[in-house]
């Protein structure tokens, strides 16, 4: 009988006359005997230890072998009649796997070579399980040998910021519907209340401090940090009103606006960061970044503002918003992020550490350098995480400015203080903007902040009550509207013809690679290990190899079993990726490859099967699933589990192309959850010839399903499977097992628009013969 393979760890059960189960599951769940019969009992156990075990009420003991080698080995421990039903199992720690077989001539050692790439019962060593960067990881800026190298890196960082924030493609700049009202006129400056809509119905709230006179004046945006009183904070540690009043007195307009959830920004809470929103790039950081970009639009709309002289400064979380804004908006001509560019702390709030932005080891040093070669002042303090700025962060960013010959546009000051935007820090910023925006550096070179009197908070508040005015959406309804707007803009970006498809691929192909943190490895970067015992086997005209493939510098590990006809002909390859792992394609009962592998071999193809991250041999037979190391904001710094699995497909394809005994041509077959992994991998790797994906009736219009089974930040905002279909076209694509849940229509439409061809779609699963014939075309 053909063995029934169960998804999970490394547990495999047969229908009638074979039970194959790993120790962890056997001891927890018992074994199910479907037919009463006489069974041979085998264990995969240490050969230098006695194995005493029980199956039901039957006891078995096996002494260690005569000449032990201190390794796992198969041995038969007895033979007994076992009754039908669920039997309790007791196994010693020396046993990794238990096999019960009614076949007297069955040899589990040969069968195991069909499901395991390694000879040891431990999980493969994959560094992705143990490496976990977080906001407190120490980072260093890479060395860039040329301006081109830096600008390539910077372009990817900018794209990360936009993709993460749901700003790729950019939203429509809808009417601001701005209101400037309730002027408070002082002798040498004016304060007004401001509201405008960054999106329809979503208010930005703040105060405008402007000089007396007609202008045009430079403008300075002033996002605030996590001070208790937000933009109204007026303490020795930090005073936003003091900063804005002084700017206005100097002849610069200052716009102080609320970070989401503070003071008058009441439509949403501050800590917006939940999985469904992240699928669409909807979270506090991204919404705030768009608010800041629209704040630039707002000050540009004022008749008394000089559009060519706009700056930005903020401390702490406001510092993060400062370098995020100038990273994506080149209208910011000078900036002063205060106490936030750091090698050792990247922001531990949802508004500072959204998904993606610190992939590839990027830190706030990289993001801070995005202003180059525009003028930048780095303000740091001895009492917080910017203590090392003079000797670490400043020289690092100076090396980027040196690529432009613009070292004179970078300045750094440090003060002996705790985390702050205090008077000394503000005075350094006044002098900087006087030089860089007012062009009056000499006049203000020794400037000190004069005495000021902030207006009372109630005079500056826009909504002094507990809620925003009626008529504006709030909470879940506002977030839903933003998600729907993101859906509409990506749907509008889908191509209408082949020319549009080329443009779409050029723009969105890199963005899709970003969210998966995907790379196509060079052959020289791969590490390949083959099992020492029976790692290479020739039998019945077929060569099989048991391998572990990975990237040398990453330390990942992908168990693989490869089969090919035993001849010298250069063969095309097929990679099978199954959500149940590679063991799903072994016929354990007959000790042979599974039906799909055999059918593909009969077509003359080389066939490889793998265990992607977290499946199969990524877990050991003697213990629970290996947990991945986790920390705060994991998807800010590390690829998600789904992204790791798509990368494993890409790495495996690169290995198959690197083999000199293969043609370099490869097709993908994805089954179960592997169907979607292969759709995305095929989209990202243009070398793949064709893709067959069993989508397992995945409900691809259900955000909760994406968040639970295939979580990748911003994947929905980039068009998910529809975007993949454009990248795949015109290569042949077969989609099957859609059922009622998987909505293939939009994917078919985008594919046809991109290449003029029809995508093959089947509502039901297709047969082994159909897939093999399709791959063999």
XYZ file of C-alpha atoms in Angstrom:
777
model
C 0.000 0.000 0.000
C 1.088 3.589 -0.627
C 2.077 5.452 2.511
C -0.058 8.379 3.634
C 2.144 11.340 4.485
C 0.898 13.756 7.123
C 1.944 17.396 7.124
C 3.698 18.605 10.224
C 7.115 17.619 11.401
C 8.605 14.354 10.160
C 5.715 11.965 10.823
C 4.491 9.542 8.160
C 1.671 7.008 8.573
C 0.524 4.245 6.221
C -3.000 3.225 5.351
C -2.938 -0.463 6.279
C 0.283 -2.409 6.636
C 2.878 0.218 7.531
C 3.264 2.730 10.345
C 6.177 5.136 10.179
C 6.240 7.657 12.985
C 8.822 9.841 14.695
C 9.379 9.590 18.426
C 7.967 12.980 19.429
C 4.601 12.341 17.797
C 4.495 8.651 18.706
C 4.895 9.358 22.411
C 2.404 12.217 22.378
C -0.275 10.782 20.108
C 0.265 7.021 19.984
C 0.055 5.033 16.751
C -3.019 3.994 14.800
C -3.107 0.356 13.687
C -5.656 -0.003 10.920
C -5.436 -3.779 10.452
C -4.717 -6.397 13.082
C -1.684 -8.344 11.903
C 1.752 -9.521 12.849
C 4.119 -6.554 12.681
C 7.885 -6.332 12.624
C 9.014 -3.568 14.961
C 11.949 -1.430 13.846
C 13.621 1.542 15.498
C 16.083 4.148 14.280
C 18.163 4.379 17.430
C 21.638 4.953 18.786
C 23.648 1.814 18.090
C 25.550 2.076 21.378
C 22.495 2.102 23.661
C 19.906 -0.482 24.655
C 16.427 0.254 23.282
C 13.519 -0.723 25.565
C 10.095 0.267 24.291
C 6.409 -0.533 24.410
C 3.677 -0.489 21.780
C 0.317 -1.006 23.426
C 0.823 -3.840 25.928
C 3.737 -5.334 23.999
C 7.247 -4.863 25.394
C 10.410 -4.886 23.284
C 14.076 -4.762 24.226
C 17.077 -4.582 21.931
C 20.649 -4.560 23.148
C 23.187 -2.286 21.582
C 24.975 -3.671 18.530
C 28.182 -5.678 18.834
C 30.444 -3.064 17.296
C 28.712 0.266 17.883
C 29.839 3.366 16.023
C 27.983 5.860 18.180
C 25.413 6.820 15.578
C 21.786 6.228 14.626
C 21.154 2.890 12.969
C 18.135 0.792 12.095
C 17.530 -2.399 14.005
C 14.646 -4.799 14.344
C 13.589 -5.147 17.965
C 10.897 -7.774 17.653
C 7.771 -9.110 15.997
C 4.288 -9.183 17.531
C 0.607 -9.294 16.617
C -0.836 -5.843 17.219
C -4.571 -5.179 17.502
C -6.486 -2.648 15.439
C -6.906 0.737 17.098
C -4.930 3.541 18.708
C -2.049 2.200 20.770
C 0.019 4.012 23.368
C 3.755 4.116 22.655
C 6.681 4.437 25.067
C 10.123 5.048 23.565
C 13.534 5.747 25.118
C 15.517 8.865 24.310
C 17.867 6.866 22.093
C 15.091 6.173 19.556
C 14.324 8.728 16.851
C 11.828 6.871 14.650
C 9.551 3.844 15.013
C 8.417 1.667 12.095
C 5.785 -1.067 12.299
C 5.450 -3.176 9.162
C 3.442 -6.260 8.223
C 5.924 -6.955 5.417
C 8.569 -9.423 6.679
C 11.136 -8.311 4.074
C 10.655 -4.541 4.598
C 13.913 -2.541 5.013
C 13.285 0.898 6.575
C 16.894 2.015 6.042
C 16.332 2.065 2.284
C 12.976 3.798 2.648
C 14.435 6.509 4.859
C 16.728 7.603 2.032
C 13.561 8.759 0.235
C 12.600 11.235 2.950
C 15.753 12.415 4.722
C 18.717 14.337 3.388
C 20.760 13.873 6.545
C 21.890 10.858 8.565
C 21.390 12.440 11.969
C 18.133 12.900 13.898
C 18.808 16.562 14.638
C 17.194 19.451 12.747
C 19.308 20.964 9.996
C 21.266 23.939 11.258
C 19.602 27.022 9.766
C 20.817 30.347 11.132
C 17.481 31.970 10.342
C 16.106 30.168 13.395
C 18.622 31.795 15.698
C 19.460 35.192 14.186
C 17.016 37.856 15.293
C 17.830 41.509 14.943
C 15.745 44.011 16.890
C 15.757 47.718 17.771
C 18.694 47.184 20.145
C 20.969 45.282 17.784
C 24.260 47.023 17.059
C 24.456 48.144 13.421
C 27.221 49.554 11.255
C 26.998 51.389 7.956
C 28.603 49.430 5.109
C 31.525 50.928 3.228
C 30.544 52.244 -0.199
C 33.374 52.421 -2.695
C 31.580 54.746 -5.097
C 28.671 57.122 -5.332
C 26.955 54.615 -7.636
C 27.196 51.894 -4.990
C 25.698 54.190 -2.373
C 22.926 55.426 -4.654
C 21.960 51.852 -5.531
C 21.677 51.107 -1.806
C 19.834 54.380 -1.177
C 17.321 53.687 -3.948
C 16.430 50.380 -2.329
C 16.069 52.021 1.094
C 13.729 54.663 -0.352
C 11.696 51.954 -2.035
C 11.531 50.047 1.266
C 10.175 53.154 2.998
C 7.499 53.693 0.360
C 6.519 50.035 -0.045
C 6.314 49.507 3.708
C 4.148 52.604 4.067
C 1.592 51.747 1.388
C 2.966 54.585 -0.734
C 3.993 52.424 -3.694
C 2.379 53.460 -5.936
C 1.991 56.932 -4.452
C -1.554 57.848 -3.415
C -3.385 60.584 -5.229
C -2.680 64.006 -3.776
C -6.314 64.771 -3.064
C -7.483 68.304 -2.128
C -6.115 69.361 1.240
C -9.263 71.272 2.214
C -7.008 73.196 4.550
C -8.149 75.582 7.233
C -5.929 78.238 8.851
C -7.816 80.037 11.582
C -7.970 81.708 14.989
C -4.833 83.807 14.628
C -3.101 84.890 17.809
C -1.049 87.948 16.925
C 2.062 88.700 18.920
C 4.439 91.579 18.416
C 6.937 89.619 16.316
C 5.097 86.447 15.244
C 1.632 85.024 14.617
C 0.204 81.648 15.734
C -2.718 79.981 13.947
C -4.643 76.722 14.113
C -4.346 74.407 11.125
C -6.253 71.445 9.819
C -6.001 69.762 6.426
C -6.918 66.387 4.985
C -3.958 64.229 4.013
C -6.510 61.778 2.610
C -10.224 62.320 2.213
C -11.579 62.578 5.739
C -8.236 62.092 7.532
C -7.179 65.248 9.336
C -3.710 66.556 10.078
C -3.836 68.983 12.981
C -1.313 71.520 14.232
C -0.207 75.084 14.695
C 1.404 77.469 12.262
C 3.941 79.911 13.653
C 4.819 82.571 11.098
C 6.806 85.759 10.994
C 5.114 89.115 10.736
C 5.329 90.320 7.143
C 4.640 89.216 3.593
C 7.504 86.808 2.990
C 8.406 84.693 1.177
C 9.801 82.882 4.210
C 11.636 79.592 4.563
C 9.512 76.917 6.256
C 10.501 74.327 8.862
C 8.311 71.300 9.571
C 8.370 70.301 13.238
C 7.127 66.762 13.948
C 7.284 66.069 17.676
C 8.533 63.075 19.604
C 6.884 60.969 22.272
C 6.643 63.808 24.740
C 3.716 63.566 27.156
C 2.075 66.654 25.682
C 3.018 66.123 22.050
C 3.227 69.333 20.043
C 2.275 71.310 23.164
C 5.202 69.986 25.240
C 6.842 72.952 26.975
C 9.358 71.702 29.514
C 13.038 72.049 30.220
C 13.651 68.720 28.495
C 11.843 69.731 25.318
C 9.749 72.672 24.211
C 8.023 72.542 20.852
C 6.447 76.010 21.245
C 9.840 77.536 22.099
C 11.327 76.077 18.943
C 8.494 77.298 16.723
C 8.265 80.759 18.297
C 11.998 81.269 17.837
C 11.953 80.106 14.219
C 9.161 82.593 13.496
C 11.012 85.418 15.229
C 14.092 84.608 13.117
C 12.068 84.916 9.912
C 11.160 81.261 9.250
C 7.685 79.771 9.243
C 7.315 76.757 11.576
C 4.566 74.183 11.263
C 4.142 72.001 14.341
C 1.776 69.108 13.648
C 0.483 66.177 15.632
C 1.832 62.679 15.401
C -1.126 60.305 15.022
C -2.906 59.730 18.315
C -1.496 62.812 20.080
C -3.306 66.016 21.157
C -5.826 66.822 18.370
C -5.128 63.842 16.103
C -7.943 61.710 17.498
C -9.252 59.659 14.590
C -6.810 56.810 15.176
C -4.784 55.549 18.139
C -1.036 55.988 18.079
C -0.034 52.315 18.132
C -1.516 51.110 14.836
C 0.326 47.959 13.828
C -1.766 44.863 13.162
C -1.239 42.091 10.585
C -4.140 42.859 8.248
C -3.162 46.512 8.055
C 0.467 45.619 7.440
C -0.582 43.538 4.420
C -1.761 46.805 2.880
C 1.029 49.049 4.201
C -1.428 50.625 6.647
C 0.193 51.355 10.011
C 1.146 54.314 12.144
C 4.544 54.937 10.556
C 3.232 54.900 7.000
C 0.176 57.010 7.737
C 2.368 59.531 9.533
C 4.884 59.611 6.702
C 2.130 60.473 4.236
C 0.871 63.143 6.675
C 4.373 64.617 6.668
C 4.563 64.591 2.872
C 1.204 66.310 2.726
C 2.479 68.792 5.329
C 5.099 69.772 2.753
C 2.265 70.205 0.239
C 0.455 72.368 2.767
C 3.311 74.769 3.499
C 4.072 74.959 -0.232
C 0.470 76.095 -0.776
C 0.925 79.123 1.473
C 1.622 82.290 -0.550
C 4.202 83.562 1.931
C 6.409 80.409 1.830
C 9.526 80.045 -0.338
C 9.111 76.542 -1.817
C 12.839 76.212 -2.427
C 13.698 76.587 1.273
C 11.880 73.951 3.294
C 13.482 72.109 6.198
C 12.481 69.623 8.877
C 13.520 68.943 12.449
C 12.242 66.752 15.266
C 13.616 64.787 18.196
C 13.165 61.157 19.184
C 10.126 59.841 17.252
C 10.059 63.226 15.535
C 13.665 62.583 14.524
C 12.597 59.307 12.925
C 9.858 61.117 11.017
C 12.426 63.721 9.964
C 14.795 61.277 8.299
C 11.927 59.186 6.927
C 10.478 62.301 5.288
C 13.693 63.557 3.747
C 14.465 60.007 2.648
C 11.502 60.007 0.262
C 10.832 63.707 -0.380
C 13.593 65.771 -1.964
C 11.697 69.008 -1.309
C 13.291 68.935 2.150
C 16.402 71.017 1.504
C 17.971 70.816 4.984
C 17.231 68.819 8.118
C 18.178 68.335 11.749
C 17.062 65.020 13.286
C 17.746 65.246 17.006
C 18.846 62.342 19.222
C 17.671 59.574 16.904
C 20.330 58.540 14.371
C 21.913 55.668 16.249
C 23.926 52.503 15.778
C 22.377 50.866 18.839
C 18.692 51.842 19.055
C 16.352 51.969 16.111
C 13.114 53.085 17.742
C 10.952 50.831 19.877
C 7.545 52.206 18.958
C 5.169 51.131 16.225
C 5.531 54.588 14.661
C 9.289 54.077 14.243
C 9.779 50.400 13.405
C 7.311 49.372 10.713
C 7.866 46.304 8.523
C 10.681 46.109 5.973
C 12.512 49.370 6.528
C 15.512 47.841 8.268
C 15.963 44.738 6.149
C 19.458 43.983 4.846
C 20.940 45.282 8.074
C 19.895 48.865 7.343
C 19.717 51.108 10.389
C 18.906 54.718 11.135
C 22.467 55.489 10.027
C 21.628 54.340 6.498
C 18.301 56.180 6.615
C 19.930 59.266 8.082
C 22.408 59.392 5.207
C 19.581 59.589 2.648
C 19.703 63.387 2.847
C 23.145 63.473 1.207
C 24.324 65.753 -0.293
C 21.716 68.154 1.168
C 22.701 69.905 4.444
C 22.295 67.787 7.583
C 22.841 68.556 11.260
C 23.185 65.559 13.591
C 22.337 66.490 17.181
C 23.207 63.915 19.830
C 23.343 63.526 23.604
C 25.682 61.783 26.022
C 22.770 60.374 28.027
C 20.952 58.337 25.388
C 21.571 56.021 22.428
C 23.290 58.776 20.439
C 26.225 58.852 22.854
C 28.562 57.382 20.198
C 27.608 59.796 17.411
C 30.886 61.779 17.264
C 32.969 58.642 16.738
C 30.518 56.233 15.043
C 27.413 57.630 13.331
C 28.843 60.984 12.275
C 31.985 59.546 10.587
C 29.824 56.896 8.923
C 27.457 59.425 7.382
C 30.374 61.718 6.576
C 31.770 58.912 4.391
C 28.598 59.126 2.278
C 28.807 62.911 2.026
C 32.439 62.486 0.930
C 31.228 60.559 -2.122
C 29.636 63.837 -3.240
C 32.496 66.054 -2.112
C 29.972 67.596 0.283
C 31.527 67.025 3.696
C 31.023 70.714 4.483
C 27.238 70.206 4.371
C 27.282 67.751 7.271
C 27.528 69.001 10.858
C 27.442 67.283 14.229
C 27.022 68.569 17.771
C 26.651 66.689 21.044
C 25.423 67.872 24.426
C 25.876 66.463 27.909
C 22.236 65.655 28.568
C 19.678 62.886 28.626
C 17.309 62.258 25.728
C 16.007 65.707 24.855
C 15.262 68.592 22.560
C 16.391 71.099 25.160
C 17.509 74.725 24.851
C 21.112 73.877 23.937
C 20.009 71.449 21.247
C 17.498 73.962 19.882
C 20.132 76.688 19.707
C 22.368 74.478 17.582
C 19.433 73.869 15.252
C 18.585 77.596 15.020
C 22.146 78.375 13.928
C 22.102 75.541 11.401
C 18.877 76.633 9.705
C 19.955 80.258 9.824
C 22.941 79.238 7.719
C 21.223 76.675 5.481
C 17.740 78.172 4.951
C 17.951 81.860 5.893
C 21.417 82.287 4.368
C 22.320 84.375 7.419
C 24.823 82.137 9.091
C 27.185 84.891 10.139
C 24.425 86.884 11.775
C 23.235 83.939 13.847
C 26.519 82.149 14.508
C 26.367 82.926 18.251
C 22.585 82.991 18.540
C 20.920 82.045 21.809
C 17.249 81.451 22.307
C 15.540 84.560 23.710
C 12.925 84.417 26.428
C 9.515 83.319 25.204
C 6.023 82.846 26.519
C 4.073 79.960 25.013
C 0.370 80.467 24.467
C -1.799 78.396 26.817
C -2.606 74.916 25.481
C -6.327 75.625 25.301
C -5.609 78.508 22.929
C -3.624 76.217 20.625
C -5.922 73.182 20.710
C -8.238 72.545 17.766
C -10.506 69.947 19.352
C -10.323 70.638 23.092
C -12.917 67.933 23.765
C -12.385 64.189 23.730
C -13.318 63.562 20.099
C -12.817 64.915 16.616
C -15.698 66.785 14.982
C -18.639 64.780 13.685
C -18.531 63.716 10.053
C -14.962 62.392 10.054
C -14.355 58.618 9.990
C -12.490 57.074 12.897
C -10.948 53.787 13.959
C -11.677 50.669 11.942
C -13.813 52.515 9.407
C -11.016 54.963 8.571
C -8.485 52.124 8.304
C -10.873 50.207 6.023
C -11.203 53.242 3.755
C -7.428 53.569 3.522
C -7.022 49.868 2.701
C -9.654 50.167 -0.010
C -7.882 53.219 -1.435
C -4.664 51.194 -1.566
C -6.509 48.404 -3.352
C -7.902 50.844 -5.914
C -4.542 52.396 -6.709
C -2.747 49.079 -7.317
C -5.638 47.834 -9.452
C -5.363 51.023 -11.500
C -1.638 50.306 -11.953
C -2.148 46.842 -13.472
C -1.152 46.847 -17.158
C -3.654 46.980 -19.975
C -1.295 45.658 -22.654
C 2.171 44.213 -23.242
C 3.872 47.619 -23.211
C 2.246 48.408 -19.902
C 3.361 45.018 -18.605
C 7.011 45.858 -19.267
C 6.654 49.097 -17.323
C 4.843 47.303 -14.505
C 7.573 44.660 -14.249
C 10.288 47.302 -14.138
C 8.539 49.211 -11.370
C 6.928 46.493 -9.284
C 9.315 43.585 -9.767
C 11.919 45.141 -7.444
C 9.220 46.119 -4.951
C 7.884 42.562 -4.833
C 11.427 41.315 -4.264
C 11.760 43.821 -1.415
C 8.799 42.508 0.570
C 10.182 38.966 0.332
C 13.759 40.166 0.936
C 14.415 37.942 -2.060
C 17.680 37.478 -3.921
C 18.699 35.213 -6.773
C 21.939 33.708 -5.440
C 25.038 33.508 -7.591
C 26.255 29.964 -8.005
C 29.522 30.772 -6.228
C 27.625 31.877 -3.124
C 25.981 28.503 -2.565
C 27.025 25.906 -0.026
C 26.126 22.282 -0.790
C 26.591 19.296 1.501
C 25.828 15.701 0.604
C 24.987 12.976 3.121
C 28.070 10.900 3.853
C 26.190 7.599 3.889
C 24.223 6.878 0.747
C 24.307 10.524 -0.280
C 24.767 9.345 -3.864
C 22.968 6.244 -5.074
C 22.502 4.549 -8.474
C 19.610 2.151 -8.851
C 17.403 0.979 -11.741
C 18.697 3.638 -14.132
C 18.162 6.506 -11.676
C 20.711 8.533 -9.715
C 19.535 9.957 -6.391
C 21.342 12.456 -4.185
C 20.614 13.557 -0.626
C 21.706 17.167 -0.201
C 21.493 20.227 2.006
C 21.736 23.467 0.027
C 22.179 26.978 1.374
C 23.767 30.378 0.970
C 27.240 30.581 2.471
C 26.923 34.078 3.914
C 23.378 33.594 5.241
C 23.747 30.176 6.840
C 20.352 28.913 5.704
C 19.810 25.203 5.026
C 17.443 23.535 2.567
C 17.189 19.731 2.671
C 16.840 18.397 -0.884
C 16.523 15.017 -2.558
C 17.366 14.992 -6.246
C 16.647 12.313 -8.864
C 17.786 12.154 -12.448
C 18.193 9.555 -15.212
C 21.555 7.847 -14.930
C 23.121 9.107 -18.151
C 25.286 11.933 -19.480
C 22.485 13.890 -21.164
C 21.879 17.449 -19.940
C 18.405 17.262 -18.434
C 15.828 19.958 -17.716
C 14.860 20.122 -14.052
C 11.608 20.278 -12.123
C 11.503 21.494 -8.519
C 8.598 20.171 -6.433
C 7.658 22.307 -3.418
C 4.980 20.859 -1.183
C 3.438 22.380 1.922
C 3.743 18.925 3.516
C 7.477 18.757 2.818
C 9.505 16.569 0.498
C 8.449 13.397 2.332
C 5.010 13.791 0.773
C 6.603 12.532 -2.458
C 7.961 9.251 -1.175
C 6.195 5.910 -1.472
C 7.448 4.459 1.794
C 5.468 1.246 1.560
C 7.026 0.317 -1.788
C 10.389 1.946 -1.029
C 10.393 4.107 -4.130
C 9.851 7.740 -5.103
C 6.240 8.891 -5.169
C 3.991 8.840 -8.214
C 4.669 12.422 -9.334
C 8.433 11.988 -9.192
C 8.216 8.728 -11.119
C 6.011 10.300 -13.793
C 8.424 13.218 -14.240
C 11.415 10.882 -14.447
C 9.619 8.951 -17.166
C 9.475 12.234 -19.103
C 13.274 12.378 -18.926
C 13.363 15.186 -16.374
C 15.556 15.718 -13.334
C 13.384 16.095 -10.225
C 14.233 17.758 -6.917
C 12.100 17.990 -3.793
C 12.859 20.204 -0.805
C 11.876 21.042 2.758
C 11.418 24.793 2.915
C 12.051 26.777 6.090
C 10.286 25.328 9.128
C 9.161 22.076 7.507
C 10.434 18.511 7.348
C 14.055 18.222 8.403
C 14.038 21.738 9.802
C 12.529 19.917 12.778
C 13.927 16.863 14.545
C 12.093 13.563 15.029
C 12.694 13.566 18.782
C 11.433 16.998 19.779
C 8.788 19.652 19.095
C 8.962 21.969 16.078
C 12.013 24.209 16.240
C 10.862 27.693 17.249
C 12.179 30.680 15.364
C 13.948 33.261 17.464
C 11.649 36.229 17.933
C 11.925 39.774 19.141
C 10.075 43.061 18.950
C 9.275 44.195 15.413
C 10.604 41.007 13.818
C 9.259 41.906 10.357
C 11.074 45.236 10.539
C 14.426 43.488 10.555
C 13.912 39.924 9.278
C 11.941 38.293 6.454
C 8.733 36.565 7.479
C 8.306 32.799 7.485
C 6.554 32.934 4.097
C 9.329 35.113 2.707
C 11.943 32.631 3.934
C 10.099 29.828 2.171
C 9.908 31.704 -1.112
C 13.630 32.419 -0.789
C 14.297 28.712 -0.300
C 12.584 28.040 -3.604
C 14.764 30.695 -5.283
C 17.929 29.297 -3.710
C 17.056 25.756 -4.790
C 16.398 26.922 -8.352
C 19.767 28.687 -8.395
C 21.438 25.457 -7.293
C 19.740 23.433 -10.038
C 20.887 25.969 -12.634
C 24.440 25.770 -11.303
C 24.764 22.016 -11.871
C 26.808 21.152 -14.935
C 24.914 17.899 -15.474
C 21.653 19.834 -16.018
C 20.549 22.089 -18.859
C 19.851 25.177 -16.737
C 16.140 25.048 -17.597
C 13.783 24.537 -14.666
C 10.059 24.354 -13.990
C 8.228 24.710 -10.673
C 5.465 22.582 -9.199
C 3.853 23.904 -6.039
C 1.406 21.807 -4.029
C -0.589 22.635 -0.923
C 0.773 25.859 0.557
C 3.682 25.409 -1.835
C 1.428 26.558 -4.671
C 1.586 30.207 -3.640
C 5.258 29.995 -2.678
C 5.996 28.830 -6.214
C 3.815 31.478 -7.847
C 5.812 34.199 -6.126
C 9.181 32.507 -6.632
C 8.440 32.053 -10.326
C 7.446 35.704 -10.562
C 10.697 36.817 -8.931
C 12.976 34.464 -10.904
C 12.710 35.128 -14.613
C 14.743 32.001 -15.382
C 11.859 29.710 -14.428
C 10.360 28.235 -17.573
C 6.868 27.335 -16.342
C 4.926 27.103 -13.093
C 2.205 24.670 -12.012
C 0.515 25.700 -8.774
C -2.112 23.814 -6.820
C -3.483 26.754 -4.824
C -5.236 24.466 -2.355
C -8.472 26.503 -2.475
C -6.783 29.375 -0.678
C -9.224 32.294 -0.184
C -7.044 34.917 -1.800
C -9.483 37.783 -1.202
C -9.520 37.163 2.560
C -7.088 39.396 4.437
C -7.279 37.238 7.546
C -6.242 34.202 5.505
C -3.231 36.072 4.126
C -2.268 37.230 7.608
C -2.602 33.720 9.035
C -1.057 31.577 6.280
C 1.021 33.743 3.958
C 1.937 36.861 5.896
C 4.238 39.174 3.974
C 4.184 42.930 4.693
C 2.593 45.056 1.957
C 1.937 42.040 -0.267
C -1.700 43.006 -0.748
C -0.894 46.635 -1.522
C 1.431 45.439 -4.307
C -1.239 43.275 -5.942
C -0.249 39.844 -4.514
C -1.032 37.050 -7.029
C -2.214 39.462 -9.736
C 1.148 41.243 -9.646
C 2.839 37.835 -9.732
C 0.854 36.929 -12.845
C 2.170 39.981 -14.693
C 5.736 39.112 -13.747
C 5.178 35.500 -14.824
C 3.709 36.350 -18.221
C 4.267 35.164 -20.944
C 5.687 31.996 -19.365
C 3.175 29.128 -19.143
C 1.260 29.007 -15.851
C -1.132 26.273 -14.682
C -3.365 26.963 -11.694
C -5.462 24.156 -10.223
C -7.588 23.310 -7.195
C -9.098 26.795 -6.992
C -12.454 25.559 -5.719
C -14.840 28.355 -4.796
C -12.366 30.094 -2.505
C -9.508 31.086 -4.801
C -10.605 33.903 -7.092
C -8.576 33.276 -10.236
C -10.445 35.697 -12.501
C -8.448 38.866 -11.719
C -5.203 36.899 -12.016
C -6.283 35.529 -15.396
C -7.181 39.016 -16.584
C -3.868 40.584 -15.623
C -1.962 37.665 -17.162
C -3.853 37.949 -20.447
C -3.447 41.730 -20.540
C 0.298 41.289 -19.997
C 0.932 38.778 -22.771
C -2.238 38.114 -24.745
C -2.258 34.435 -23.723
C -4.649 32.489 -21.525
C -3.579 31.160 -18.153
C -4.567 27.517 -17.659
C -6.945 27.278 -14.686
C -8.627 24.175 -13.274
C -11.209 24.297 -10.532
C -10.282 20.804 -9.316
C -6.890 19.230 -8.537
C -5.270 17.763 -11.636
C -3.776 14.307 -11.967
C -0.130 13.377 -11.637
C -0.147 12.496 -15.341
C -1.538 15.915 -16.304
C 1.110 17.799 -14.318
C 3.912 15.583 -15.624
C 2.742 15.991 -19.222
C 2.459 19.746 -18.772
C 5.972 20.014 -17.297
C 7.372 17.774 -20.038
C 6.177 20.022 -22.877
